[in-house]
PDB file of C-alpha atoms in Angstrom:
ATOM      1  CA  UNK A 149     -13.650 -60.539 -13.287  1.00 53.00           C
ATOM      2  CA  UNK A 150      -9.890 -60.975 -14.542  1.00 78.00           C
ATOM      3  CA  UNK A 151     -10.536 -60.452 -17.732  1.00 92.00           C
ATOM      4  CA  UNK A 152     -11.654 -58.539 -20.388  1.00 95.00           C
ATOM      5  CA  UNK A 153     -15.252 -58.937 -20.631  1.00 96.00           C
ATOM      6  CA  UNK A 154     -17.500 -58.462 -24.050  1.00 97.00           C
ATOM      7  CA  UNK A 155     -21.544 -58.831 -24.402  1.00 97.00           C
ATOM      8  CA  UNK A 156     -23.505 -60.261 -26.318  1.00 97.00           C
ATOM      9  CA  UNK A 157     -21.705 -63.039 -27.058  1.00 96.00           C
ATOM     10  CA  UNK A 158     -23.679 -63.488 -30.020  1.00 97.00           C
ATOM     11  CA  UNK A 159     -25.836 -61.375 -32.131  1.00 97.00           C
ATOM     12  CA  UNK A 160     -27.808 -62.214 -34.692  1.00 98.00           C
ATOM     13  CA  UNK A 161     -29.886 -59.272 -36.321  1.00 97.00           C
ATOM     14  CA  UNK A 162     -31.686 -57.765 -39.628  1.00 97.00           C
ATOM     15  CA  UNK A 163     -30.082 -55.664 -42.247  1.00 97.00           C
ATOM     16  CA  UNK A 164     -30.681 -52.183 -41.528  1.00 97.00           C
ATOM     17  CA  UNK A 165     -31.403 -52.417 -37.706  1.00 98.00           C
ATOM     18  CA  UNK A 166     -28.769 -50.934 -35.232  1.00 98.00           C
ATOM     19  CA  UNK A 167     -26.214 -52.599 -32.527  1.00 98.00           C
ATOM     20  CA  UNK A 168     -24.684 -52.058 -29.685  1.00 98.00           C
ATOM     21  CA  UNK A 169     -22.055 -53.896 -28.579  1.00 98.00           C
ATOM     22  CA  UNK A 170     -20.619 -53.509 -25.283  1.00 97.00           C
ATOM     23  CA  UNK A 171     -16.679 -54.034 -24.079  1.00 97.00           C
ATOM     24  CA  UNK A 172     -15.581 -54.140 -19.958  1.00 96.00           C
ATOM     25  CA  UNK A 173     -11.885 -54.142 -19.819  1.00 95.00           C
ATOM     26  CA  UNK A 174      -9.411 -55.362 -17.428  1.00 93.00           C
ATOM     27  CA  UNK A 175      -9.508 -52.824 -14.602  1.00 90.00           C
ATOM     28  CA  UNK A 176      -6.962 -49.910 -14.091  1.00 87.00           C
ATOM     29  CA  UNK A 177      -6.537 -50.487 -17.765  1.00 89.00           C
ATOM     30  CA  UNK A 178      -6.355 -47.259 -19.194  1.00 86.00           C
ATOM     31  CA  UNK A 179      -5.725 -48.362 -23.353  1.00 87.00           C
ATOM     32  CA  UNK A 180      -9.138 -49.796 -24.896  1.00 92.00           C
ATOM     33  CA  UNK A 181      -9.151 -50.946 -28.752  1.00 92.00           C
ATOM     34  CA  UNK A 182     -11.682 -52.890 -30.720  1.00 96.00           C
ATOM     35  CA  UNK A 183     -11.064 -54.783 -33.739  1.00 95.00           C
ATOM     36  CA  UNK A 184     -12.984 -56.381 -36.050  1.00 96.00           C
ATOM     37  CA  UNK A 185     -11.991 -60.298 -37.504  1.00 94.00           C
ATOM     38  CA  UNK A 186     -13.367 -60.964 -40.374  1.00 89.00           C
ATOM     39  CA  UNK A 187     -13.250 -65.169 -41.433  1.00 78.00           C
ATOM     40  CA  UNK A 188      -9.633 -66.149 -42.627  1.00 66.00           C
ATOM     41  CA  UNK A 189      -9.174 -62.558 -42.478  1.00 73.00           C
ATOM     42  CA  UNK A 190      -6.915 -60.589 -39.996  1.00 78.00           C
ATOM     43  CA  UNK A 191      -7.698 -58.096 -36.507  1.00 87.00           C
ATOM     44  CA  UNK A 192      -8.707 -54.982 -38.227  1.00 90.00           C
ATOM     45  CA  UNK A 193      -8.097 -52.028 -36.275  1.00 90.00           C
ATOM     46  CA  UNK A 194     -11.210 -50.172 -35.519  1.00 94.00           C
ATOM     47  CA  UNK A 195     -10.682 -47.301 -32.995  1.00 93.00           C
ATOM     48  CA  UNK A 196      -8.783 -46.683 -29.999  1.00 90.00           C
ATOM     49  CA  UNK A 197      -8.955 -45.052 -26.805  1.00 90.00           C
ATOM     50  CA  UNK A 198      -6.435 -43.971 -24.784  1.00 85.00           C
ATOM     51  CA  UNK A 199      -7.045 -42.192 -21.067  1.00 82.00           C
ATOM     52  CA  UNK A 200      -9.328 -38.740 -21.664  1.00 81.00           C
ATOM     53  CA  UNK A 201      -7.483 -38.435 -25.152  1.00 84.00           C
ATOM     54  CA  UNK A 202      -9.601 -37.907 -28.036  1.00 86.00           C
ATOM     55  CA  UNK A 203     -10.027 -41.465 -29.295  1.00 89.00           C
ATOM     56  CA  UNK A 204      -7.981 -42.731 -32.330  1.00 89.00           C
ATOM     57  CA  UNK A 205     -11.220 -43.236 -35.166  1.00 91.00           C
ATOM     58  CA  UNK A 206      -9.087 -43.773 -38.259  1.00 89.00           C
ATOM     59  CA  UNK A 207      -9.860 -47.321 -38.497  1.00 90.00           C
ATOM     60  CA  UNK A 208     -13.894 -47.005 -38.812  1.00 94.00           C
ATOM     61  CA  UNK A 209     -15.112 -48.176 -41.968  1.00 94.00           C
ATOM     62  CA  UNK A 210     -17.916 -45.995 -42.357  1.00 94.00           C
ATOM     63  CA  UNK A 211     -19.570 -43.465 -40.529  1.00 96.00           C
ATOM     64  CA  UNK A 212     -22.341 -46.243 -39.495  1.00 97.00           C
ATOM     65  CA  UNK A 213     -19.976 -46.933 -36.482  1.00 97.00           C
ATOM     66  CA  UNK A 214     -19.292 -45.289 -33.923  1.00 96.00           C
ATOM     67  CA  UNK A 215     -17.856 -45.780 -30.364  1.00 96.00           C
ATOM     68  CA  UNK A 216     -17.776 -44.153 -26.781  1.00 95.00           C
ATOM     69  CA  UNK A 217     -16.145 -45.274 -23.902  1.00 94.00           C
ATOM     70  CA  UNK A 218     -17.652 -43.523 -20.726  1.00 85.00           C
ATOM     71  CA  UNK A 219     -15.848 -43.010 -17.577  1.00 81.00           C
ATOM     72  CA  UNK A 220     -12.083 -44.416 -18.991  1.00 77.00           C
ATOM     73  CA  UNK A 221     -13.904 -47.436 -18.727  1.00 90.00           C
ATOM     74  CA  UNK A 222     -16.646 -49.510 -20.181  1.00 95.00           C
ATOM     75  CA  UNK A 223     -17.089 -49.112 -24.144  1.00 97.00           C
ATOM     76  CA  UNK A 224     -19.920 -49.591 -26.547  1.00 97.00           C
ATOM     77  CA  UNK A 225     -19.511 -49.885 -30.450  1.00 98.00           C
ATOM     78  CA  UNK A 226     -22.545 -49.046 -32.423  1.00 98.00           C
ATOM     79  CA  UNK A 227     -23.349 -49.820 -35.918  1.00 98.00           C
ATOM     80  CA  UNK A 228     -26.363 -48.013 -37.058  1.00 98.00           C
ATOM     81  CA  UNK A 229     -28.220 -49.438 -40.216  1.00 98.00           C
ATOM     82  CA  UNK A 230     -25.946 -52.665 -40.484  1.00 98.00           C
ATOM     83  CA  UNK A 231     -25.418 -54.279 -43.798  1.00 97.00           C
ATOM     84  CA  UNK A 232     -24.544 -58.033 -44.221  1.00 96.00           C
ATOM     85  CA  UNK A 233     -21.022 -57.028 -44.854  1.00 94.00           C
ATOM     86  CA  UNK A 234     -21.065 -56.079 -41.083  1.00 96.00           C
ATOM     87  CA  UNK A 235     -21.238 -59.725 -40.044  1.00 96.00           C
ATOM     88  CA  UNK A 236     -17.973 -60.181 -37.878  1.00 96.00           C
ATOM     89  CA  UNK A 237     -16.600 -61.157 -35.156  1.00 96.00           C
ATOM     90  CA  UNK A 238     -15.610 -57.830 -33.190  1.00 98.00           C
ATOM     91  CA  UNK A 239     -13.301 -57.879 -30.541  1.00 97.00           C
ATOM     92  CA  UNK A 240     -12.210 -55.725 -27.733  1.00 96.00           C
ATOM     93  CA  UNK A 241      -8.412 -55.127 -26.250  1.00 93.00           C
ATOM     94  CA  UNK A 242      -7.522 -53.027 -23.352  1.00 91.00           C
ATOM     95  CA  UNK A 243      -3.556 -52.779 -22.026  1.00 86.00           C
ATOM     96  CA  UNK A 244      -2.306 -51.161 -18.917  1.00 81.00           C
ATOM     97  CA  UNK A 245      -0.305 -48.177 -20.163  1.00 67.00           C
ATOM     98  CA  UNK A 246      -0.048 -46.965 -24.219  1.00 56.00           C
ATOM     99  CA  UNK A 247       3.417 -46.001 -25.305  1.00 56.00           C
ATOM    100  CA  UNK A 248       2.323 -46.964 -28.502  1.00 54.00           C
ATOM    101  CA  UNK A 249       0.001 -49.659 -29.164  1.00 51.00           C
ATOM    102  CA  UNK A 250       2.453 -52.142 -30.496  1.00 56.00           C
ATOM    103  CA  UNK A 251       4.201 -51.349 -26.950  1.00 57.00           C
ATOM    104  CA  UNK A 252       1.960 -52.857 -24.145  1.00 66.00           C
ATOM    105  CA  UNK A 253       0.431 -56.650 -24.190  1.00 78.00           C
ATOM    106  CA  UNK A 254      -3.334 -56.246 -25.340  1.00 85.00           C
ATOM    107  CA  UNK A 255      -5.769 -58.424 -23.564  1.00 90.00           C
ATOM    108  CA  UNK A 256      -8.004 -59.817 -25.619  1.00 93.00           C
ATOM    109  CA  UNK A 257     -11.805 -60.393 -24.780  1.00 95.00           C
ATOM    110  CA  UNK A 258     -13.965 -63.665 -26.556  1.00 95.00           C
ATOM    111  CA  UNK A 259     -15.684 -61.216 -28.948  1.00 96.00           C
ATOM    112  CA  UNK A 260     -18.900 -60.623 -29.822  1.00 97.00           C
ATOM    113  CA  UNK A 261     -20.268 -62.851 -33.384  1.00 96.00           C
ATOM    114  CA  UNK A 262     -22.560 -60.398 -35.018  1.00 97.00           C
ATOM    115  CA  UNK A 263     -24.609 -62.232 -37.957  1.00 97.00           C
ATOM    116  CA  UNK A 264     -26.817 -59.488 -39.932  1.00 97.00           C
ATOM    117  CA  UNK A 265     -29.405 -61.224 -41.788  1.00 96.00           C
TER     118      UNK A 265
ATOM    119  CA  UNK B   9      -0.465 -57.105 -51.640  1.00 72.00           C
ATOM    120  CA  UNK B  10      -1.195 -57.106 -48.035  1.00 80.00           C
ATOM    121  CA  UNK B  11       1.161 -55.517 -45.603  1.00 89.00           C
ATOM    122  CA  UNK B  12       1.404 -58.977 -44.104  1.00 93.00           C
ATOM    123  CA  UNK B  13       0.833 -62.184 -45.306  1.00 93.00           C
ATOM    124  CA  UNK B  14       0.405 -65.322 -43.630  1.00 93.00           C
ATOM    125  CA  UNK B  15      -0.740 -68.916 -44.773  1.00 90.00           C
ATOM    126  CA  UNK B  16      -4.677 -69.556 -43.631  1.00 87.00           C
ATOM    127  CA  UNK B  17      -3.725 -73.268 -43.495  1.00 89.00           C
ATOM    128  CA  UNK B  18      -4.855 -75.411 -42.139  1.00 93.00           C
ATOM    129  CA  UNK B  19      -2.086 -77.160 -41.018  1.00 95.00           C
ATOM    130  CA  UNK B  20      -2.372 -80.905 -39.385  1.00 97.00           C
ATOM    131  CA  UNK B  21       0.689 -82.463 -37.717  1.00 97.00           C
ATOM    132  CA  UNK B  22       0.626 -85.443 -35.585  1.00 97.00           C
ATOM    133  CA  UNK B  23       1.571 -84.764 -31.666  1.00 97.00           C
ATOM    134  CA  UNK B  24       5.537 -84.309 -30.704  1.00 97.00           C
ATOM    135  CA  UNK B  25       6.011 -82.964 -34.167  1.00 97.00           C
ATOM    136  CA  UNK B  26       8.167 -79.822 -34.960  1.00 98.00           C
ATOM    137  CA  UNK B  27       5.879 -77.007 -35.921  1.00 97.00           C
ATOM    138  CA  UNK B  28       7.263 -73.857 -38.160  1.00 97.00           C
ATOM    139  CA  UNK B  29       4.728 -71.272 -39.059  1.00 97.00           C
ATOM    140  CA  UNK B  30       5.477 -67.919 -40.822  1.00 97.00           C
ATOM    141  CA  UNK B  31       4.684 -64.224 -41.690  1.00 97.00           C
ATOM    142  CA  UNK B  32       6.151 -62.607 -44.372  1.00 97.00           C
ATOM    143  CA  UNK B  33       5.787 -58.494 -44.657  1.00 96.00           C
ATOM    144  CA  UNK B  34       6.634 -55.954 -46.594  1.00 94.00           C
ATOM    145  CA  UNK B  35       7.066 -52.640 -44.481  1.00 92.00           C
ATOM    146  CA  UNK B  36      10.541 -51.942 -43.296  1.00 91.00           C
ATOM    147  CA  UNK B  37       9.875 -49.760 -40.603  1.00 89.00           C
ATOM    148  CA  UNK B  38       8.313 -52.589 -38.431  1.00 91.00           C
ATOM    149  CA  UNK B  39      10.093 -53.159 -35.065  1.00 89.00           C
ATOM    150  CA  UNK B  40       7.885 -55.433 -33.035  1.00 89.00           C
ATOM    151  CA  UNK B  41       6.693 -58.711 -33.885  1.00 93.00           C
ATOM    152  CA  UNK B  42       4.396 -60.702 -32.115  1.00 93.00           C
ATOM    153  CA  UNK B  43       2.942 -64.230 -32.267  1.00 95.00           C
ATOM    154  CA  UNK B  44      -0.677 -64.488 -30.609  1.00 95.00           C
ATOM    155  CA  UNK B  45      -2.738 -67.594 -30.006  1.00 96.00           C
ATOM    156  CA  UNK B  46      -6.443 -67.837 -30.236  1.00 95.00           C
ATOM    157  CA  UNK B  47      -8.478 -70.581 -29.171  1.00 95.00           C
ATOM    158  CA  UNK B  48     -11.699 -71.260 -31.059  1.00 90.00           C
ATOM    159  CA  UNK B  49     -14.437 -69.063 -29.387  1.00 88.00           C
ATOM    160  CA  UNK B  50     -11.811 -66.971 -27.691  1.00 91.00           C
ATOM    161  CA  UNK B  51      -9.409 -63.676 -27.952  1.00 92.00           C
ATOM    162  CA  UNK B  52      -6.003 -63.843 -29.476  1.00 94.00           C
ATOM    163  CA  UNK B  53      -3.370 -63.925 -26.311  1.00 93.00           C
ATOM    164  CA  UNK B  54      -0.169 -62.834 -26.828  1.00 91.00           C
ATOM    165  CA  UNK B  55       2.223 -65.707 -27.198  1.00 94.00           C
ATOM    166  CA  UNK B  56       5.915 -64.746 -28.068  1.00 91.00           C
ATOM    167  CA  UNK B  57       7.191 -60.637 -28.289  1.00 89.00           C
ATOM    168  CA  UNK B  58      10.010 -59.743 -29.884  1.00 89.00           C
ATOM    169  CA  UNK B  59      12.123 -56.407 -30.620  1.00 85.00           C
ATOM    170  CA  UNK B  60      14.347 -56.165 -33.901  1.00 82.00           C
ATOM    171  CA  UNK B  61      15.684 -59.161 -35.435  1.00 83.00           C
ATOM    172  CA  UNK B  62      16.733 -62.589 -33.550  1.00 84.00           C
ATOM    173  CA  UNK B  63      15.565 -65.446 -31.926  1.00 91.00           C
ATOM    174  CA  UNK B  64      13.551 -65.466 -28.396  1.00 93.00           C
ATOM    175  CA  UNK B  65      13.218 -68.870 -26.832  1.00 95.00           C
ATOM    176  CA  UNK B  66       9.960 -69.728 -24.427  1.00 94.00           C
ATOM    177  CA  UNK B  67       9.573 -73.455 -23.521  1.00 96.00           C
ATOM    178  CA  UNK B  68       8.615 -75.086 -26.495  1.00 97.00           C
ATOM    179  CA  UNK B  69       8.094 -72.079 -28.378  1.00 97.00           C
ATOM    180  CA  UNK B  70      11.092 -70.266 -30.644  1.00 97.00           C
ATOM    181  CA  UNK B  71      10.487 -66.817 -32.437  1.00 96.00           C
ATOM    182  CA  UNK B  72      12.681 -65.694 -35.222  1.00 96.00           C
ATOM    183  CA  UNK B  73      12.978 -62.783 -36.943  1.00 95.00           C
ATOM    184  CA  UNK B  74      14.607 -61.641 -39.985  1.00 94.00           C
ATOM    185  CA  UNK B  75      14.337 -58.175 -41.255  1.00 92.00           C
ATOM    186  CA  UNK B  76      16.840 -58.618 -43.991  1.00 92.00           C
ATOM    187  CA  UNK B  77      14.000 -60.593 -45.858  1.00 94.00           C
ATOM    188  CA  UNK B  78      11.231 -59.331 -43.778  1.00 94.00           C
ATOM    189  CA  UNK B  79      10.216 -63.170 -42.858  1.00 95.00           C
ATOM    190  CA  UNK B  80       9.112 -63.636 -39.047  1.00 97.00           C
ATOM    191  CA  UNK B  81       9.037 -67.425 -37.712  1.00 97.00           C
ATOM    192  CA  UNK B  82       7.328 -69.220 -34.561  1.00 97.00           C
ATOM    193  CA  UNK B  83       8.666 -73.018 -33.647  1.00 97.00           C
ATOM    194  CA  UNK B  84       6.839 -75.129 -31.493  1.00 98.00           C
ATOM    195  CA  UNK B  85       9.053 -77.978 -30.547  1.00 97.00           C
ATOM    196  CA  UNK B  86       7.407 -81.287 -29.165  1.00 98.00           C
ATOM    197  CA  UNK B  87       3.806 -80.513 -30.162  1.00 98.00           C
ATOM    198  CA  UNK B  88       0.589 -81.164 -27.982  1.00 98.00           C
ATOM    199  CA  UNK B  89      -2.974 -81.611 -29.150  1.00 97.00           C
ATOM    200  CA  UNK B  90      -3.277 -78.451 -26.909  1.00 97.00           C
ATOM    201  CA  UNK B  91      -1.375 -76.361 -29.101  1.00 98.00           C
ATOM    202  CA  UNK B  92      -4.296 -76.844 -31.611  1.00 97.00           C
ATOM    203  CA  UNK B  93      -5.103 -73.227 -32.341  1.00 97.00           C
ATOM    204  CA  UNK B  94      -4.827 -70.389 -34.747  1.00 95.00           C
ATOM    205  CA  UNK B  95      -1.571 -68.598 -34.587  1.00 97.00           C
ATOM    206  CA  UNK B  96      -1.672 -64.907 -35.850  1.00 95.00           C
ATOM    207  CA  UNK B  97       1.715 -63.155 -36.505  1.00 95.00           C
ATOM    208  CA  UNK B  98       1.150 -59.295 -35.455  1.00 92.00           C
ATOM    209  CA  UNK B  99       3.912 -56.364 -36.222  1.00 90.00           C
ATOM    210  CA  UNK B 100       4.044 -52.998 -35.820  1.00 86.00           C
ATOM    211  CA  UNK B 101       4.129 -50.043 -35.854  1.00 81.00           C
ATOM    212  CA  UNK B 102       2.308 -49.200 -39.019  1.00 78.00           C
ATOM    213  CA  UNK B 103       1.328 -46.188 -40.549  1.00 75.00           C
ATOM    214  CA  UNK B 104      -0.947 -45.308 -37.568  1.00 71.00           C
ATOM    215  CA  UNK B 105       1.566 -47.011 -35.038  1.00 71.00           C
ATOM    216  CA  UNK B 106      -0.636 -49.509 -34.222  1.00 77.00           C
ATOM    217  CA  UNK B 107      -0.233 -53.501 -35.022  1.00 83.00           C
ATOM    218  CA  UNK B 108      -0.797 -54.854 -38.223  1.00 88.00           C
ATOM    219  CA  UNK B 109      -2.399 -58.492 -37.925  1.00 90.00           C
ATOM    220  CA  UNK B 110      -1.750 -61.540 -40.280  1.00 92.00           C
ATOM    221  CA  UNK B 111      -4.838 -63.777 -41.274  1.00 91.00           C
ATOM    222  CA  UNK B 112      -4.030 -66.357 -38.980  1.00 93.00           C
ATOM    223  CA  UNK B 113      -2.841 -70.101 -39.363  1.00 95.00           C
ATOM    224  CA  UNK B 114      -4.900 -73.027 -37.962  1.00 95.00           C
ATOM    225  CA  UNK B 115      -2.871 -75.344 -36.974  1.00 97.00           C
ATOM    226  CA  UNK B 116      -4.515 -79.276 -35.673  1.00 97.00           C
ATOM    227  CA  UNK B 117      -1.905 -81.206 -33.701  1.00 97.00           C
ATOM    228  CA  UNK B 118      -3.702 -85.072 -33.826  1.00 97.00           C
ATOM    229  CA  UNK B 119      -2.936 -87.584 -31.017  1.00 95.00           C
TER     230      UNK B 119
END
């Protein structure tokens, strides 16, 4: 595809259970970020990858996520033991080249809509 | 206070009016400022970039920036029902040079 691809589209799970969620970005892309939007609320940064660099984590909330991103390609975001606070919609960005992230148009994929119960 | 604050709306205007949504922010050292769109059910796209203060003209669309009172603007001139959307103003870089998102506007053009 074109475009930057996320899946599930929708997730709708218990407090306490774990989830994956799982990014594909534009090809040849080598910046990946997720983000989390939060209703009437703003993208909040989550973490960042960039290339084989050690991935930019300062935006986790808790150590309950986590991310990988295998092969400078697809990415997963787990949240182990997810709390109702959780509930988001989390969205994934990749850009051709970082100079910065402010510096290269992010692509946006349609986000996964987690709902913990 | 937020780093960047932005009205939630929402905000209704009938088609072919002008539209003038705003950010307001508060750190100095931001340089780039950029207006995304997002659909309902979709990602933000990136809509208008600018660099330092001024105006950048697209079509319909104007961005305006002015650092002096930290106030960032996006016109949309002649509005369609297509425009219909939530606009999020986006600056940067912050503390951790990345952007720092505004909550968003919802804006309804009606036919």
């Amino acid at each position: 595809g074109a475009g930057v691809s996320q899946s599930p589209s929708n997730k709708v799970t218990e407090k306490g259970k774990d989830v994956e969620l799982r990014c594909d970005p534009i090809s040849g892309h080598t910046a990946l970020y997720w983000y989390r939007q939060s209703l009437g609320q703003g993208l909040e940064f989550l973490i960042y990858f960039q290339g084989n660099s050690a991935p930019d984590k300062s935006g986790l909330p808790s150590d309950r996520f986590s991310a990988e991103r295998t092969g400078g390609s697809v990415s997963t975001l787990t949240i182990q033991r997810t709390q109702q606070e959780d509930s988001a919609v989390y969205l994934c960005a990749s850009s051709l080249v970082s100079g910065g992230a402010f510096k290269e148009t992010q692509y946006f994929g349609p986000g996964t809509r987690l709902l913990v119960l | 206070q937020k780093e960047v604050e932005q009205d939630p709306g929402p905000l209704s205007v009938p088609e072919g009016a002008i539209v003038s949504l705003n950010c307001t922010y508060s750190n100095s050292a931001f340089q780039y400022f950029m207006w995304y769109r997002q659909y309902s059910r979709k990602g933000p796209e990136l809509l208008m970039y600018t660099y330092s203060s001024g105006n950048k003209e697209d079509g319909r669309f104007t961005a305006q920036v002015d650092k002096s009172s930290k106030y960032i603007s996006l016109f949309i001139r002649d509005s369609q029902p297509s425009d219909s959307a939530t606009y999020l103003c986006a600056m940067g870089p912050n503390a951790g040079n990345m952007l720092t998102f505004g909550g968003g506007t919802r804006l309804m053009v009606k036919p």
